[in-house]
Amino acid sequence: MSTAANETARSRGQAPAGERIADWADGRLGIYSLAKANMRKIFPDHWSFMLGEVCMYSFIIIILTGVYLTLFFHPSMNEVVYHGSYVPLQGQMMSEAFNSTLHISFDVRGGLLVRQIHHWAALIFLAGMFVHMMRVFFTGAFRKPREINWLFGFLLFVLGMFTGFTGYSLPDDLLSGTGVRFMEGAILSVPIVGTYLSYFLFGGQFPGHDFVARFYSIHILLLPGIMLGLMVAHLILVFYHKHTQFAGPGKSNNNVVGMPLLPVYMAKAGGFFFLVFGVIAAIAAVAQINPIWAIGPYRVDQVSTGAQPDWYMGFAEGLIRFMPGWEINFWGHTLVLGVFIPLVLFPLVLAAIAVYPFIESWVTGDKREHHILDRPRNAPTRTAFGVAWVTIYMITLVGGGNDLWATHFHLSINAVTWFVRIFFFVGPVIAFLVTKRICLGLQRRDRDKVLHGRETGIIKRLPHGEFIEVHEPLSQEQLHTLTAHDQYQPAEIGPTVDENGVERKVKAAERLRVKLSNAYYGEDNQIPKPSVEEYREITSGHGHH
Amino acid sequence: MKKLSARRRHPLAAVVVLLLALAATGGLYAAFAPAGKAQADETSQSLTIKEGRKLYEVGCASCHGTGGQGSSDGPSLVGVGSAAVDFQVGTGRMPAATSQGAQVPRKKPVYTQTQIDQLAAYIASLGAGPIVPTKQQYGPAGADIAKGGELFRTNCAQCHNFTGKGGALTKGKFAPTLEGVDPKHIYEAMQTGPQNMPSFPDTTLSSKNKKDIIAYLHAVDSSETTNPGGLELGGLGPVSEGLFAWIFGLGALIAVAVWVAARTAKAKKS
C-alpha cells in the first residue's frame, strides 16, 4: 500500500487491520492492561537462569511427542502373536502394549524418532530439573518470598520421577517389567498392608492384566495434569516475585536489572525453545534409547543382568542394591528390612533437601525478603550441606549401577557395594567438611582481593634491594560485588535472669537454634568481610602490599 | 611230501617261505581289516594323539598333571572332552597365566587350530566327553531366531545381558560379552559350561536349541547387527543412556544456554 493510499485510509477513520484486531480483542479480554503490566517485565541475564527454561521446554516437547505416541499405543495386556517387521521377534507371544510399541518403532512413519525424542526429552527434563533445583539451592534463591515456589519445584521433580517411571513401564518390555516387579517387591515389604496394597495396585496377583492400562492413565493424564498445573503456578509465582539477580553495581534488593520480556526475552526465550527442541531431536536422531526390540517382551520367568531404571530412579535402585538383605521372622511373618528400609529411605533422602530452606530460615530467624542471590562461598554451611546431599545422591547412584562399575573398571561387585555402603555414611561428612573449608578459603581470598588488590605477577625491586609484587587495586564495581553480601551474627541465648532476678527457662529448641546458628555464623564458620574502615586503613598509603 | 622235504634246504627256500608268509599275512589282513580309510584314520589319529600329548606335556602338564589327572593348580581333564579343550584353548583362556584374577579372561589364542585339534584329541583319548560340534550343528541354516531369543532371555540373559553384552558376577567374576565370539565356541561353552557358567548338555538345551540361540546372537549382537535407533551406547540399558543424557543432552543445552545468555541486547554495553 502506498503512503498516499494509507493516508486516505486514515482520513476515512479506518485504523490498520492489526490495530482493529487488537482493539476488538482488548474490548473482550482486557489484554491491553495485562500486556502493559507484563510486557515490560524485566528479566536479568545469566545462563543459569535458563535452566528452568530447559525444563519447561523439554516438558512441552514431551507433551507434544507424547500426544503423537498415544495415537498408536494400545494400553492393553491381551496376548498377541507378533507378525510385524522385526524378524528376531516374529512368532513370539507378547502383550498388545509391547506389540504396539514395536509397531510404533518399526511400522509407523517417524514413530521411532518420536519415541526416542519423547524418552530422551524425559531424561533431560529430569536432569534439567535436578540442576535447576541445585542452582536455586546453592544461590539461596529459595529464601523468602520464594519458599512455596521451591516446594512447587521440588514437587515437580518428584512427580516427574513417577511420571517417568510409569511411562517407562508402559511398553511392557522385559526391562521395565523387571522394574515394575521391583516396585511390587518394595510395596510387598510394607508391614501388614503390603500385600493388600500390591493387590490393589495390580488388581490381583502380579502382573495381572491391568497394570499397563492403569499406568497409562496415570502417565498420560493424572500426573502430567498435576504437573502442568504446578508448572503454571510455578511460572505465575516467578512473575509475581520477579526474578532474583546476582549482586552487582546498580543491583539492589528493590530492583531487577536486565532486559524487558518484550521484545528481548520473547525473542530469546522463543529462540531458546527451538534450540532445546533441536538439541533433543538431534540426540534422538543419533542415539538409540530403550531398544525394546532387543530387550524382548516381559515374562515373569525371565530377567536380564544390568536391569536398571532410568537415571532418576537410579538412586532408589542403589538403596536396594547396597542394603544388606536383612530379614526378621516372627510368628510366621517376615519383615523384609532389606527392602523396607530402602523404601523408607527413598522419601527421606528427597525430603532432606526439600525441607532445608525452612531449617535455614528458622536458624537465621531472618524474616526479610531476599532478591539478591548469594554466591555459594558466602553461605558455607548451606553450600556444604548441598554438596553433602548431592554426594549421598551420587554415591547411591553408583550403587544402582554397581554391576557396570564392576565390569567396566574390572572391580569386584562386592567391593563396589561395600564402598557404597561405607561412603553412604562417610561420603557426605567428608564432602561437608571439605566444601566448608573450600568456601572459607574462597572467602579469605575475596577478603584479600578487596583489601590488597589483584596480584599482577609483576615483581618490582625497590632501591634498597627489597622485592615486592605489585598488587593492582580492584575497580569500584568489583569491590562492590565482592562485599555486597550480608553477614549474619550468631544468635545468643541472651540473659537468662531478668532484672528482678527471676530465672527464665530456656527451651531446648532455642538452645538448639543458638547452637546451629553458631555453627553457621560463629567464629571460624565465616570470614568477616572487610569493612570500610579496614579498607581505608590499608589503602591510605602506608606502603604497597 | 618227499619232494617238498627234499627241497627244504634249497638256497631259495627261505625266500619262498618268507613270500608265502607275507602273502598270508597280507591276505588275512586285507580280509579282516576294516575299510581302508578307517585304517588310514587310525594311524593318523594315533599320530594326532601323540602330537597332542607332546604339546600337552610342554604347555599344560605343569598344572593339569602329566596324565591329565589334575593337580592343586588345575583341574583333572579326564572326561572333559574335546569340546572343552577346543573352547578353552581356542578362545585363548588356556593356557592361563600363573597368577590369575578372579577369572581367566579371553585372550589371543597361543596355539594354531591344528595344535588345538591335537591337544583336543589327546584329552579326548583320556576319557569320553563332549566332542567338538560340526559346522552343521552351529551353522545358521535352519535356525529359528525368535525361538533363540526366547531361549536366550530365559537361560542366558540373567548373566550375559539381553543381547549378550555381558555382566558382573560376584567377587570380580563376570559373564563375558558374546560379541565377536566364534559360533563354535558359543556352542562349546553351552555344552561344557566353562568357569562359572552352568553347562547346558543336549538333555537340557537340544542341539537345535543351541543353534537357535547362536543364530539369535548373530542377529542382535554381531558386526552385522543394525541398530535402527542410532548409536547403541554399549547396549547396557539405562545407565549408559542416563550418562549420555547428562553429558551430551544437558551438557549441550547448558552450552547453548551460556551462548544465548552471552548474547544480550546491545543497549547497555555500547
XYZ file of C-alpha atoms in Angstrom, chain B residues 26-166:
141
model
C 48.735 -109.520 3.871
C 45.807 -111.552 2.614
C 44.464 -112.171 6.089
C 44.872 -108.528 6.956
C 43.149 -107.451 3.782
C 40.318 -109.841 4.546
C 39.800 -108.963 8.171
C 40.813 -105.342 8.490
C 38.004 -102.671 8.349
C 37.722 -100.276 5.440
C 40.963 -98.895 4.115
C 40.031 -95.328 5.041
C 39.483 -96.168 8.617
C 42.780 -97.808 8.678
C 44.454 -94.623 7.497
C 42.472 -92.621 10.133
C 43.544 -94.927 12.868
C 47.159 -94.281 12.180
C 46.762 -90.517 11.799
C 44.545 -90.455 14.894
C 47.176 -92.127 16.968
C 49.699 -89.766 15.465
C 47.493 -86.782 16.385
C 47.111 -88.047 19.908
C 50.860 -88.499 20.118
C 51.467 -84.965 18.903
C 48.796 -83.681 21.272
C 50.429 -85.491 24.128
C 53.731 -83.817 23.326
C 52.108 -80.386 23.268
C 50.268 -81.202 26.462
C 53.419 -82.209 28.270
C 55.103 -78.951 27.339
C 52.215 -76.496 27.764
C 49.664 -77.952 30.140
C 51.101 -80.677 32.323
C 52.630 -78.327 34.887
C 49.130 -77.526 36.184
C 46.915 -80.323 34.915
C 49.345 -83.166 35.734
C 51.369 -85.376 33.442
C 48.454 -87.643 32.606
C 45.683 -85.037 32.780
C 44.819 -86.197 36.295
C 44.923 -82.607 37.613
C 46.860 -81.002 40.462
C 46.403 -78.320 43.065
C 46.886 -75.766 40.265
C 44.457 -77.135 37.715
C 41.510 -79.490 37.482
C 41.554 -83.002 36.081
C 40.961 -83.137 32.353
C 39.811 -86.742 32.219
C 36.407 -86.801 30.588
C 36.134 -83.066 29.785
C 36.048 -83.924 26.109
C 37.469 -82.309 23.029
C 34.809 -79.560 23.052
C 36.131 -78.170 26.335
C 39.704 -78.152 25.027
C 38.687 -76.512 21.776
C 36.803 -73.804 23.706
C 39.406 -73.115 26.392
C 42.442 -73.122 24.127
C 40.621 -71.748 21.082
C 39.485 -68.645 22.964
C 42.936 -68.160 24.470
C 41.741 -68.769 28.024
C 44.148 -71.699 28.236
C 46.994 -71.724 28.851
C 46.251 -69.361 31.718
C 48.857 -67.178 33.333
C 50.235 -68.462 36.611
C 48.590 -65.728 38.671
C 45.045 -65.080 37.585
C 42.496 -62.596 38.805
C 39.057 -63.726 39.786
C 38.537 -65.327 36.404
C 40.557 -66.391 33.378
C 39.847 -63.844 30.642
C 39.558 -64.393 26.926
C 42.732 -63.514 25.042
C 44.616 -64.166 21.812
C 44.993 -67.939 21.339
C 48.519 -69.295 21.754
C 48.092 -72.451 19.632
C 47.093 -72.878 15.997
C 43.847 -74.684 15.214
C 45.851 -77.793 14.174
C 47.638 -77.840 17.502
C 44.352 -77.288 19.331
C 42.891 -80.280 17.478
C 45.883 -82.374 18.510
C 45.512 -81.316 22.150
C 41.783 -81.979 21.985
C 42.398 -85.458 20.542
C 44.824 -86.273 23.338
C 42.452 -85.074 26.083
C 39.535 -86.880 24.436
C 41.614 -90.070 24.485
C 41.813 -89.852 28.294
C 38.094 -90.325 28.743
C 34.841 -89.790 26.876
C 33.327 -86.273 26.926
C 31.520 -83.747 24.746
C 33.026 -83.554 21.295
C 33.700 -80.532 19.114
C 30.476 -79.675 17.229
C 30.320 -79.715 13.461
C 29.513 -76.720 11.319
C 26.123 -78.297 10.707
C 25.332 -78.086 14.399
C 26.228 -74.445 14.969
C 25.718 -73.035 11.482
C 22.867 -70.660 10.719
C 20.991 -72.999 8.370
C 17.515 -73.862 9.594
C 17.738 -71.872 12.848
C 14.714 -70.126 14.402
C 15.980 -66.700 15.538
C 12.857 -65.749 17.525
C 12.895 -69.050 19.418
C 16.588 -68.498 20.065
C 15.788 -65.080 21.536
C 13.229 -66.553 23.867
C 15.651 -69.281 24.956
C 18.414 -66.723 25.400
C 16.271 -64.496 27.623
C 15.175 -67.499 29.659
C 18.564 -69.168 30.107
C 21.379 -66.748 29.392
C 20.296 -63.114 29.814
C 20.431 -63.085 33.613
C 24.241 -63.146 33.349
C 25.034 -62.148 29.782
C 22.503 -59.250 29.396
C 19.592 -59.000 26.924
C 21.781 -59.065 23.860
C 24.890 -60.764 25.223
C 26.858 -57.693 26.288
C 27.999 -59.445 29.455
